[in-house]
Amino acid sequence: MMKTGMKTAAVLLLVVAAINGAIASSIPGADEPHPFEHDSLHGKHFDGGEHNAQFDHEAFLGPDESKKFDSLTPEESKRRLGVIVDRIDEDKDGFITQSELKNWISYTQRRYIDEDVGRVWRQHNPDNNASISWETYRKTVYGFMDDLDQNELEQEENGVSYKSLLKRDRNRWAVADQDLDDNLTREEFTAFLHPEDHPTMKNVVLKETIEDLDKDKDGQISVDEYIGDMYRPSEEDEEEPEWVANEREAFTKHRDLDNDGYLNDEEVKQWISPNDFDHAESEAKHLIFEADVDHDDQLTKDEILDKYDVFVGSQATDFGEALARHDEF
Ligand SMILES: *[C@@H]1O[C@H](CO)[C@@H](O)[C@H](O)[C@H]1NC(C)=O
Ligand SMILES: *[C@@H]1O[C@H](CO)[C@@H](O)[C@H](O)[C@H]1NC(C)=O
């Protein structure tokens, strides 16, 4: 349970991001890249209390590579995984240690962010100028708003309107703009698209998170607002599943540190970015735990290949999904 709590904390932003992504994708003209869709690097590790294997695959391979593996046969998956394992084993001693695995996971995360930013950067900046102006960005992503009336701009879906999305982006842009010229360099643009990894963006991420959760706009998060973000009953009288009850308890015991029934800024901050939490390290520990059959706290290639579906997807589990994706094209 402790573990679920920690993971939940680490991925809260992504849950929020997923909601935003869903809204963003309903925006007309939203084939254009939208920043909120780019936040969801890790997905939800525990979905409704169920362990989500996709989360581990994406942490281990990055989202792009992980999709490629989804359509491979188990044999081909294992072959390619074996090649990767040899790369992870930095000192070539035949054992993957926690630190080697952590380095690998950090590397795939950096690689993904870099590729993702590169894609969006090229879309907004085909001339490859040194920076992108806010006006250029706004026109591409929010230009359609110029044709909407006030009502349409302010109409809310889950408490979010076009107007509020624009305002949030504008604010995030301003925070990412370190040299205050209102243009973003590629480095600043990276902070804008992936604020979760940038120390300078911590406060704006905190503010956005609170805005999302705080439905009654009283400036603090009640237990119902906290739960409402992870779970909505599908029917009026549906009984709450046990994991939701556990989350309520976690709110009281671990999140609401001053026991006043609400989370204030400081408590939300502790929750979403606890000082000592390292995503790559936590994921490395988790993967070793899943595959370390002889309990020596490190993995051999055989241990990894035996549990290959923990590390990578394959036809065995995701074939239907891969087919479905294929049909879309
Ligand atoms: C790139 O810079 C040139 C020269 O300042 C400008 O004319 C052009 O519009 C810029 N491109 C973008 C996408 O802003
Ligand atoms: C900001 O970007 C615009 C469009 O690319 C460019 O014309 C302008 O010179 C840039 N300003 C600065 C200060 O770099």
Coordinates of C-alpha atoms in Angstrom, one line a residue, residues 58-169:
E58 CA 7.4 3.1 -21.1
A59 CA 9.8 3.8 -18.2
F60 CA 12.2 1.1 -19.5
L61 CA 12.0 1.8 -23.2
G62 CA 10.4 5.3 -23.6
P63 CA 6.9 5.6 -25.1
D64 CA 8.0 5.5 -28.7
E65 CA 10.2 2.4 -28.4
S66 CA 7.6 0.8 -26.2
K67 CA 5.0 1.1 -28.9
K68 CA 7.3 -0.6 -31.4
F69 CA 7.8 -3.6 -29.1
D70 CA 4.0 -4.0 -28.7
S71 CA 3.7 -5.4 -32.2
L72 CA 6.6 -7.8 -32.0
T73 CA 6.4 -11.6 -31.5
P74 CA 7.6 -12.7 -28.1
E75 CA 10.7 -14.2 -29.7
E76 CA 11.7 -11.0 -31.4
S77 CA 10.9 -9.0 -28.2
K78 CA 13.3 -11.2 -26.3
R79 CA 16.0 -10.9 -28.9
R80 CA 15.9 -7.1 -28.9
L81 CA 15.6 -7.0 -25.1
G82 CA 18.8 -9.1 -24.9
V83 CA 20.6 -6.5 -27.0
I84 CA 19.4 -3.8 -24.7
V85 CA 20.5 -5.7 -21.6
D86 CA 24.0 -5.9 -22.9
R87 CA 24.0 -2.1 -23.3
I88 CA 22.7 -1.6 -19.8
D89 CA 25.4 -3.7 -18.3
E90 CA 28.0 -0.9 -18.2
D91 CA 30.9 -2.9 -16.7
K92 CA 30.0 -6.0 -18.7
D93 CA 30.1 -8.3 -15.6
G94 CA 27.0 -10.1 -16.6
F95 CA 24.9 -8.5 -13.8
I96 CA 22.5 -5.6 -14.1
T97 CA 22.7 -3.6 -10.8
Q98 CA 20.1 -1.2 -9.5
S99 CA 22.4 1.7 -10.4
E100 CA 23.0 0.5 -14.0
L101 CA 19.2 0.1 -14.4
K102 CA 18.6 3.5 -12.9
N103 CA 21.1 5.1 -15.4
W104 CA 19.3 3.4 -18.2
I105 CA 15.9 4.6 -17.2
S106 CA 17.2 8.1 -16.8
Y107 CA 18.7 7.9 -20.2
T108 CA 15.5 6.7 -21.9
Q109 CA 13.6 9.5 -20.2
R110 CA 16.0 12.1 -21.4
R111 CA 16.0 10.6 -24.9
Y112 CA 12.2 10.7 -25.0
I113 CA 12.0 14.3 -23.8
D114 CA 14.6 15.4 -26.3
E115 CA 12.9 13.6 -29.2
D116 CA 9.5 14.9 -28.2
V117 CA 10.7 18.5 -27.8
G118 CA 12.5 18.2 -31.2
R119 CA 9.3 17.1 -32.9
V120 CA 7.2 20.0 -31.5
W121 CA 10.1 22.5 -32.0
R122 CA 10.3 21.6 -35.7
Q123 CA 6.5 22.0 -36.1
H124 CA 6.4 25.4 -34.6
N125 CA 9.8 26.6 -35.9
P126 CA 10.4 25.1 -39.4
D127 CA 13.1 27.8 -40.1
N128 CA 15.0 26.6 -37.0
N129 CA 15.3 30.1 -35.6
A130 CA 17.1 30.5 -32.3
S131 CA 13.7 31.0 -30.5
I132 CA 9.9 30.9 -30.9
S133 CA 7.8 33.9 -30.1
W134 CA 4.7 33.6 -28.0
E135 CA 2.7 35.1 -30.8
T136 CA 3.8 32.4 -33.2
Y137 CA 3.0 29.7 -30.7
R138 CA -0.3 31.2 -29.8
K139 CA -1.4 31.4 -33.4
T140 CA -0.7 27.8 -34.1
V141 CA -2.2 26.3 -31.0
Y142 CA -4.9 28.8 -30.1
G143 CA -5.5 30.7 -33.3
F144 CA -8.9 29.1 -33.8
M145 CA -10.1 31.0 -30.7
D146 CA -10.0 34.2 -32.6
D147 CA -13.2 33.0 -34.4
L148 CA -15.1 32.0 -31.2
D149 CA -17.6 34.2 -29.3
Q150 CA -17.3 34.9 -25.5
N151 CA -19.7 32.1 -24.6
E152 CA -17.7 29.5 -26.5
L153 CA -14.5 30.7 -25.0
E154 CA -15.8 30.4 -21.5
Q155 CA -17.8 27.2 -21.8
E156 CA -16.4 24.7 -19.3
E157 CA -15.7 21.0 -19.5
N158 CA -14.6 19.6 -16.2
G159 CA -13.9 23.1 -15.0
V160 CA -11.7 23.9 -18.0
S161 CA -12.4 26.3 -20.8
Y162 CA -10.4 27.4 -23.9
K163 CA -9.9 30.6 -22.2
S164 CA -8.4 29.0 -19.0
L165 CA -6.2 26.7 -21.1
L166 CA -4.8 29.7 -23.0
K167 CA -4.3 31.6 -19.7
R168 CA -2.5 28.6 -18.2
D169 CA -0.2 28.3 -21.3

